[in-house]
Tab-separated table of C-alpha atoms and ligand atoms in Angstrom:
chain	number	residue	atom	x	y	z
A	2	UNK	CA	0.212	-0.117	-0.018
A	3	UNK	CA	1.436	3.242	-0.966
A	4	UNK	CA	2.165	6.044	1.614
A	5	UNK	CA	-0.565	8.177	0.671
A	6	UNK	CA	-3.611	6.192	-0.049
A	7	UNK	CA	-6.937	8.472	0.389
A	8	UNK	CA	-8.631	7.454	3.457
A	9	UNK	CA	-12.022	6.989	1.633
A	10	UNK	CA	-9.914	4.149	-0.830
A	11	UNK	CA	-8.144	2.979	2.250
A	12	UNK	CA	-11.444	1.937	3.993
A	13	UNK	CA	-12.863	0.598	1.168
A	14	UNK	CA	-9.588	-1.681	0.460
A	15	UNK	CA	-9.190	-2.805	3.987
A	16	UNK	CA	-12.829	-3.401	5.489
A	17	UNK	CA	-13.898	-6.930	3.879
A	18	UNK	CA	-16.374	-6.062	1.112
A	19	UNK	CA	-18.588	-8.917	2.266
A	20	UNK	CA	-19.219	-7.186	5.647
A	21	UNK	CA	-22.335	-5.623	4.527
A	22	UNK	CA	-23.429	-5.531	7.947
A	23	UNK	CA	-20.738	-2.380	8.655
A	24	UNK	CA	-21.109	-0.535	5.277
A	25	UNK	CA	-22.211	2.568	6.845
A	26	UNK	CA	-19.579	2.760	9.491
A	27	UNK	CA	-16.695	2.848	6.698
A	28	UNK	CA	-18.531	4.816	4.068
A	29	UNK	CA	-20.538	7.332	6.216
A	30	UNK	CA	-19.660	7.530	10.044
A	31	UNK	CA	-15.942	7.291	9.904
A	32	UNK	CA	-15.818	9.923	7.131
A	33	UNK	CA	-18.338	12.066	9.397
A	34	UNK	CA	-16.114	12.060	12.115
A	35	UNK	CA	-13.064	12.899	10.063
A	36	UNK	CA	-14.881	15.738	8.688
A	37	UNK	CA	-15.701	16.886	12.383
A	38	UNK	CA	-12.030	16.701	13.265
A	39	UNK	CA	-11.077	18.910	9.985
A	40	UNK	CA	-13.630	21.345	11.230
A	41	UNK	CA	-12.449	21.341	14.690
A	42	UNK	CA	-9.205	22.302	13.553
A	43	UNK	CA	-10.493	25.053	11.472
A	44	UNK	CA	-12.300	26.380	14.591
A	45	UNK	CA	-9.042	26.425	16.650
A	46	UNK	CA	-7.130	27.783	14.091
A	47	UNK	CA	-9.729	30.815	13.497
A	48	UNK	CA	-9.886	31.351	17.519
A	49	UNK	CA	-7.306	33.931	18.068
A	50	UNK	CA	-8.070	33.747	21.775
A	51	UNK	CA	-9.603	31.140	24.115
A	52	UNK	CA	-12.017	32.411	26.610
A	53	UNK	CA	-14.357	30.875	29.303
A	54	UNK	CA	-18.032	31.436	28.189
A	55	UNK	CA	-19.312	31.757	31.918
A	56	UNK	CA	-20.925	28.260	32.223
A	57	UNK	CA	-19.959	25.077	33.274
A	58	UNK	CA	-20.845	21.715	31.710
A	59	UNK	CA	-23.203	19.242	33.410
A	60	UNK	CA	-19.947	17.905	35.438
A	61	UNK	CA	-19.110	21.393	36.492
A	62	UNK	CA	-16.130	21.860	34.373
A	63	UNK	CA	-15.614	25.301	33.220
A	64	UNK	CA	-16.547	25.588	29.368
A	65	UNK	CA	-14.569	27.362	26.855
A	66	UNK	CA	-15.752	29.117	23.674
A	67	UNK	CA	-13.745	26.353	21.711
A	68	UNK	CA	-15.304	23.604	23.780
A	69	UNK	CA	-18.808	24.793	22.587
A	70	UNK	CA	-17.858	25.484	18.973
A	71	UNK	CA	-15.974	21.760	18.985
A	72	UNK	CA	-19.152	20.220	20.328
A	73	UNK	CA	-21.246	22.207	17.660
A	74	UNK	CA	-18.912	20.721	15.037
A	75	UNK	CA	-19.262	17.136	16.002
A	76	UNK	CA	-23.086	17.481	16.427
A	77	UNK	CA	-23.124	18.904	12.848
A	78	UNK	CA	-21.383	16.104	11.519
A	79	UNK	CA	-23.617	13.553	12.917
A	80	UNK	CA	-26.572	15.153	12.084
A	81	UNK	CA	-25.846	14.645	8.665
A	82	UNK	CA	-25.389	10.850	9.083
A	83	UNK	CA	-28.235	8.698	8.900
A	84	UNK	CA	-26.802	5.563	10.510
A	85	UNK	CA	-25.839	7.663	13.763
A	86	UNK	CA	-29.220	7.496	15.602
A	87	UNK	CA	-27.894	8.835	19.124
A	88	UNK	CA	-24.834	10.698	20.660
A	89	UNK	CA	-23.962	12.083	23.707
A	90	UNK	CA	-20.765	14.028	24.808
A	91	UNK	CA	-18.796	15.288	27.933
A	92	UNK	CA	-20.411	18.786	27.031
A	93	UNK	CA	-23.898	17.328	27.052
A	94	UNK	CA	-23.907	13.806	28.746
A	95	UNK	CA	-27.343	12.739	27.965
A	96	UNK	CA	-27.895	10.287	25.050
A	97	UNK	CA	-30.149	12.095	22.657
A	98	UNK	CA	-31.425	11.277	18.953
A	99	UNK	CA	-29.396	12.908	16.566
A	100	UNK	CA	-31.072	15.506	14.235
A	101	UNK	CA	-31.771	13.008	11.282
A	102	UNK	CA	-33.532	10.813	13.386
A	103	UNK	CA	-36.775	12.445	14.617
A	104	UNK	CA	-38.473	8.777	14.822
A	105	UNK	CA	-37.308	7.674	18.194
A	106	UNK	CA	-37.051	5.143	19.583
A	107	UNK	CA	-35.997	2.701	16.738
A	108	UNK	CA	-38.401	-0.621	16.536
A	109	UNK	CA	-36.946	-2.924	18.998
A	110	UNK	CA	-36.778	-5.622	16.163
A	111	UNK	CA	-34.918	-3.161	13.778
A	112	UNK	CA	-32.360	-4.915	11.725
A	113	UNK	CA	-30.984	-1.450	10.568
A	114	UNK	CA	-27.307	-0.709	11.015
A	115	UNK	CA	-27.325	1.855	13.959
A	116	UNK	CA	-24.883	3.530	15.771
A	117	UNK	CA	-24.307	5.568	18.780
A	118	UNK	CA	-21.539	8.010	19.116
A	119	UNK	CA	-20.066	8.890	22.574
A	120	UNK	CA	-17.379	11.864	22.417
A	121	UNK	CA	-15.247	14.485	24.253
A	122	UNK	CA	-15.160	17.258	21.549
A	123	UNK	CA	-12.093	19.045	23.091
A	124	UNK	CA	-9.772	17.337	25.459
A	125	UNK	CA	-7.025	19.355	27.129
A	126	UNK	CA	-8.799	22.501	28.300
A	127	UNK	CA	-6.094	23.136	30.830
A	128	UNK	CA	-3.160	23.395	27.805
A	129	UNK	CA	-5.226	25.086	25.241
A	130	UNK	CA	-4.538	28.891	26.238
A	131	UNK	CA	-0.770	28.328	25.497
A	132	UNK	CA	-1.870	26.665	22.379
A	133	UNK	CA	-0.229	23.342	23.221
A	134	UNK	CA	-1.707	20.185	21.288
A	135	UNK	CA	-5.147	19.071	22.304
A	136	UNK	CA	-7.414	16.415	20.828
A	137	UNK	CA	-10.830	15.098	20.153
A	138	UNK	CA	-12.075	11.677	21.355
A	139	UNK	CA	-14.732	9.674	19.500
A	140	UNK	CA	-16.141	6.179	20.234
A	141	UNK	CA	-18.429	4.437	18.001
A	142	UNK	CA	-21.018	1.947	19.322
A	143	UNK	CA	-23.044	-0.548	17.725
A	144	UNK	CA	-26.885	-0.195	18.278
A	145	UNK	CA	-28.648	2.874	19.794
A	146	UNK	CA	-26.803	3.311	23.100
A	147	UNK	CA	-23.469	3.115	24.415
A	148	UNK	CA	-24.790	2.537	27.876
A	149	UNK	CA	-24.802	-1.083	29.616
A	150	UNK	CA	-23.101	-2.518	26.432
A	151	UNK	CA	-19.906	-4.769	26.269
A	152	UNK	CA	-17.192	-2.431	25.134
A	153	UNK	CA	-15.236	-5.254	23.973
A	154	UNK	CA	-17.737	-6.245	21.208
A	155	UNK	CA	-20.077	-3.283	20.887
A	156	UNK	CA	-17.527	-0.353	20.534
A	157	UNK	CA	-16.770	-0.991	17.119
A	158	UNK	CA	-14.488	2.056	16.404
A	159	UNK	CA	-12.922	5.005	17.698
A	160	UNK	CA	-11.374	8.209	16.204
A	161	UNK	CA	-8.666	10.349	18.295
A	162	UNK	CA	-8.112	13.716	16.505
A	163	UNK	CA	-4.995	15.692	17.315
A	164	UNK	CA	-4.548	19.220	16.527
A	165	UNK	CA	-0.867	20.251	16.604
A	166	UNK	CA	1.204	21.878	13.832
A	167	UNK	CA	-0.857	19.287	11.826
A	168	UNK	CA	-3.922	18.005	12.062
A	169	UNK	CA	-4.130	13.996	12.277
A	170	UNK	CA	-6.398	11.269	13.270
A	171	UNK	CA	-5.713	7.780	14.683
A	172	UNK	CA	-8.700	5.639	13.609
A	173	UNK	CA	-9.279	2.214	14.935
A	174	UNK	CA	-11.887	-0.406	13.785
A	175	UNK	CA	-12.900	-3.516	15.584
A	176	UNK	CA	-15.594	-5.219	13.548
A	177	UNK	CA	-16.494	-8.501	15.369
A	178	UNK	CA	-15.078	-11.337	13.139
A	179	UNK	CA	-12.796	-9.463	11.391
A	180	UNK	CA	-8.972	-8.472	12.183
A	181	UNK	CA	-8.755	-5.240	14.204
A	182	UNK	CA	-7.165	-2.200	12.360
A	183	UNK	CA	-5.180	0.915	13.446
A	184	UNK	CA	-4.375	3.584	11.209
A	185	UNK	CA	-2.904	7.395	11.077
A	186	UNK	CA	-4.661	9.973	9.048
A	187	UNK	CA	-3.163	13.257	7.802
A	188	UNK	CA	-6.545	15.264	7.871
A	189	UNK	CA	-7.129	17.609	4.993
A	190	UNK	CA	-8.802	21.009	5.333
A	191	UNK	CA	-11.775	19.589	3.503
A	192	UNK	CA	-11.989	16.704	5.741
A	193	UNK	CA	-12.224	13.170	4.963
A	194	UNK	CA	-12.484	13.510	0.987
A	195	UNK	CA	-9.161	15.392	1.213
A	196	UNK	CA	-7.620	12.947	3.709
A	197	UNK	CA	-4.721	10.546	3.347
A	198	UNK	CA	-3.677	7.343	5.332
A	199	UNK	CA	0.001	8.225	6.287
A	200	UNK	CA	0.449	5.289	8.499
A	201	UNK	CA	-1.308	2.320	7.367
A	202	UNK	CA	-0.635	-0.036	10.475
A	203	UNK	CA	-0.150	1.776	13.613
A	204	UNK	CA	1.533	-1.044	15.718
A	205	UNK	CA	3.307	-0.827	19.422
A	206	UNK	CA	6.674	-2.538	18.880
A	207	UNK	CA	7.926	-5.829	20.548
A	208	UNK	CA	10.975	-5.758	22.809
A	209	UNK	CA	13.725	-4.903	22.777
A	210	UNK	CA	13.008	-1.026	22.828
A	211	UNK	CA	15.702	1.393	21.460
A	212	UNK	CA	14.120	4.089	23.450
A	213	UNK	CA	11.640	3.632	26.309
A	214	UNK	CA	9.169	6.441	26.692
A	215	UNK	CA	7.161	7.259	29.712
A	216	UNK	CA	4.242	9.695	30.546
A	217	UNK	CA	3.156	9.889	34.301
A	218	UNK	CA	0.200	11.991	34.595
A	219	UNK	CA	-0.923	13.268	37.929
A	220	UNK	CA	2.488	13.503	39.276
A	221	UNK	CA	1.634	15.185	42.158
A	222	UNK	CA	0.055	11.790	43.555
A	223	UNK	CA	3.492	10.217	43.587
A	224	UNK	CA	4.235	12.683	46.628
A	225	UNK	CA	1.526	10.782	48.753
A	226	UNK	CA	1.884	7.187	47.234
A	227	UNK	CA	5.147	5.962	47.648
A	228	UNK	CA	4.559	2.846	45.218
A	229	UNK	CA	3.530	5.868	42.441
A	230	UNK	CA	7.283	7.483	43.530
A	231	UNK	CA	9.015	4.325	43.172
A	232	UNK	CA	7.753	3.611	39.762
A	233	UNK	CA	8.639	7.167	38.582
A	234	UNK	CA	12.510	6.644	40.065
A	235	UNK	CA	12.467	3.400	38.479
A	236	UNK	CA	11.838	5.174	35.055
A	237	UNK	CA	14.507	7.594	35.694
A	238	UNK	CA	17.042	5.244	36.958
A	239	UNK	CA	16.434	2.863	34.039
A	240	UNK	CA	17.109	6.078	31.561
A	241	UNK	CA	13.328	6.352	30.207
A	242	UNK	CA	12.407	9.247	28.014
A	243	UNK	CA	9.883	11.664	29.481
A	244	UNK	CA	7.314	12.550	27.142
A	245	UNK	CA	4.440	14.020	28.644
A	246	UNK	CA	2.560	17.247	27.902
A	247	UNK	CA	-0.800	16.996	29.851
A	248	UNK	CA	-2.995	16.587	26.886
A	249	UNK	CA	-4.138	13.176	27.064
A	250	UNK	CA	-4.915	12.296	23.350
A	251	UNK	CA	-1.476	13.718	22.114
A	252	UNK	CA	0.364	12.041	25.026
A	253	UNK	CA	-1.101	8.708	24.064
A	254	UNK	CA	-0.950	9.176	20.309
A	255	UNK	CA	2.805	9.743	21.096
A	256	UNK	CA	3.373	6.230	22.042
A	257	UNK	CA	1.343	5.053	18.971
A	258	UNK	CA	3.423	6.969	16.485
A	259	UNK	CA	6.895	5.977	18.229
A	260	UNK	CA	5.937	2.261	18.665
A	261	UNK	CA	6.398	2.436	22.462
A	262	UNK	CA	5.554	4.167	25.570
A	263	UNK	CA	3.533	3.922	28.724
A	264	UNK	CA	0.785	6.504	29.844
A	265	UNK	CA	-0.068	6.197	33.591
A	266	UNK	CA	-2.575	8.088	35.264
A	267	UNK	CA	-2.971	6.290	38.724
A	268	UNK	CA	-5.414	7.013	41.333
A	269	UNK	CA	-4.656	7.580	44.991
A	270	UNK	CA	-6.678	8.067	48.067
A	271	UNK	CA	-5.829	12.083	47.675
A	272	UNK	CA	-6.549	12.216	44.094
A	273	UNK	CA	-9.762	10.819	42.752
A	274	UNK	CA	-10.435	9.189	39.157
A	275	UNK	CA	-10.922	11.931	36.617
A	276	UNK	CA	-11.255	10.252	32.897
A	277	UNK	CA	-14.695	9.284	32.140
A	278	UNK	CA	-14.968	5.847	31.049
A	279	UNK	CA	-17.623	6.733	28.159
A	280	UNK	CA	-15.974	9.629	26.526
A	281	UNK	CA	-12.267	8.939	27.099
A	282	UNK	CA	-11.372	5.831	28.407
A	283	UNK	CA	-13.047	3.486	26.060
A	284	UNK	CA	-12.229	5.013	22.868
A	285	UNK	CA	-8.771	5.217	23.874
A	286	UNK	CA	-8.309	1.917	25.070
A	287	UNK	CA	-10.057	0.627	21.716
A	288	UNK	CA	-7.137	2.381	20.023
A	289	UNK	CA	-4.313	1.084	22.168
A	290	UNK	CA	-5.666	-2.319	21.900
A	291	UNK	CA	-5.840	-2.191	18.047
A	292	UNK	CA	-2.368	-1.448	17.989
A	293	UNK	CA	-1.522	-4.092	19.990
A	294	UNK	CA	-0.994	-2.550	23.584
A	295	UNK	CA	-3.005	-2.919	26.671
A	296	UNK	CA	-5.477	-0.422	28.462
A	297	UNK	CA	-5.949	-1.007	32.187
A	298	UNK	CA	-7.507	0.183	35.019
A	299	UNK	CA	-4.919	1.236	37.665
A	300	UNK	CA	-7.042	0.627	40.995
A	301	UNK	CA	-7.988	-2.989	39.768
A	302	UNK	CA	-5.692	-4.316	37.228
A	303	UNK	CA	-8.598	-5.242	34.908
A	304	UNK	CA	-8.879	-4.060	31.152
A	305	UNK	CA	-10.659	-0.785	30.639
A	306	UNK	CA	-13.045	-2.392	28.248
A	307	UNK	CA	-13.822	-5.542	30.685
A	308	UNK	CA	-16.882	-3.646	32.248
A	309	UNK	CA	-19.886	-1.632	30.191
A	310	UNK	CA	-20.614	1.862	31.828
A	311	UNK	CA	-23.913	2.075	33.566
A	312	UNK	CA	-23.861	5.944	33.433
A	313	UNK	CA	-22.177	8.716	31.321
A	314	UNK	CA	-20.018	9.717	34.501
A	315	UNK	CA	-18.301	6.771	35.541
A	316	UNK	CA	-14.924	7.220	35.971
A	317	UNK	CA	-11.391	5.684	36.433
A	318	UNK	CA	-7.721	6.154	35.999
A	319	UNK	CA	-5.541	4.644	33.158
A	320	UNK	CA	-2.358	3.064	32.260
A	321	UNK	CA	-1.997	2.233	28.716
A	322	UNK	CA	0.531	1.404	25.984
A	323	UNK	CA	3.211	-1.182	25.417
A	324	UNK	CA	1.631	-4.315	26.974
A	325	UNK	CA	4.957	-5.528	28.946
A	326	UNK	CA	5.215	-1.918	30.323
A	327	UNK	CA	1.639	-1.604	31.285
A	328	UNK	CA	2.147	-5.055	33.241
A	329	UNK	CA	5.253	-3.655	34.861
A	330	UNK	CA	3.196	-0.332	35.883
A	331	UNK	CA	0.258	-2.386	37.321
A	332	UNK	CA	2.385	-4.689	39.201
A	333	UNK	CA	4.311	-1.755	40.839
A	334	UNK	CA	1.220	0.400	41.663
A	335	UNK	CA	-1.006	-2.534	42.810
A	336	UNK	CA	1.931	-4.718	44.742
B	403	LIG	C1	-1.513	27.969	17.457
B	403	LIG	O1	-0.180	26.917	16.832
B	403	LIG	C2	-0.682	26.414	15.544
B	403	LIG	C3	0.296	25.703	15.238
B	403	LIG	O2	0.397	24.458	15.922
B	403	LIG	C4	-0.575	27.930	14.522
B	403	LIG	O3	-1.156	27.261	13.195
B	403	LIG	C5	-1.580	28.817	15.207
B	403	LIG	O4	-1.633	29.900	14.497
B	403	LIG	C6	-1.252	29.224	16.579
B	403	LIG	N1	-2.457	29.809	17.148
B	403	LIG	C7	-2.016	31.405	17.704
B	403	LIG	C8	-3.127	32.064	18.009
B	403	LIG	O5	-1.130	31.671	18.044
């Protein structure tokens, strides 16, 4: 496959043609999500300043003007996509029918190819004012709801949009019965039609590793958790390279692009779990697993995708990246 296969051709080539049951996912849903990423990128470039809009979202987070515009960009893209029947987001965390689906709910025996999208339109609000890289996190679920669903089998695709000097997207697809896919897209200004696949197989490498990368999130927790402190010290003593910006998406994508890395956001008595399972953890975990890595809950050592989310506000910590590094981090944190 050439270095610059067009995204739409790539999807057609890589997803088995006989898989008619997921046709809309590849021809309509994923292109719409990449369109949304291009749109958000435009919004960010056009925002000369980032300001608070004076409201908080349902979780009590301060909302920024760019959060609101990014939310609108995703909703617009989904409203144009008939296969997506519901959506919910970190900014508006209630599953609602999309604009193209006034008839609701679908007949219980519907054989239609239907999806729900759960997303975080703009992740990284604490580093957006200095214009650091931020991201969008999108998870695509088979059926009309993402709640109470087995994440292993029902979350069939995820997209991570990365807004840096370039706009890119890492796309993962795991359709039951077909091999998982993970690839990187250079997102064109006009969206999916204008996007090319620059890395057709995003894969975390196997040992031995030339360079080992670590991203210790919530580092302040090390001051009160001797195990986390010992883990960080281990990484320093063993000459790991620190790559941490505070942007969850760019920090995880760093490992995927370099082929190695471990991201750790532990939970301690004094620092509670912050990452939402539905809007952040599930899509990230799907991408990391499709790239051959692991994504684990640091409180239990269980896979992030092992348990459904019962509501839109369930939270956890995260350890993800190269499988053997994740195992080591979990052993270090849990003893
Ligand atoms: C933010 O950084 C991007 C490159 O990453 C640049 O294109 C853009 O002009 C910058 N925005 C501002 C307001 O400086």
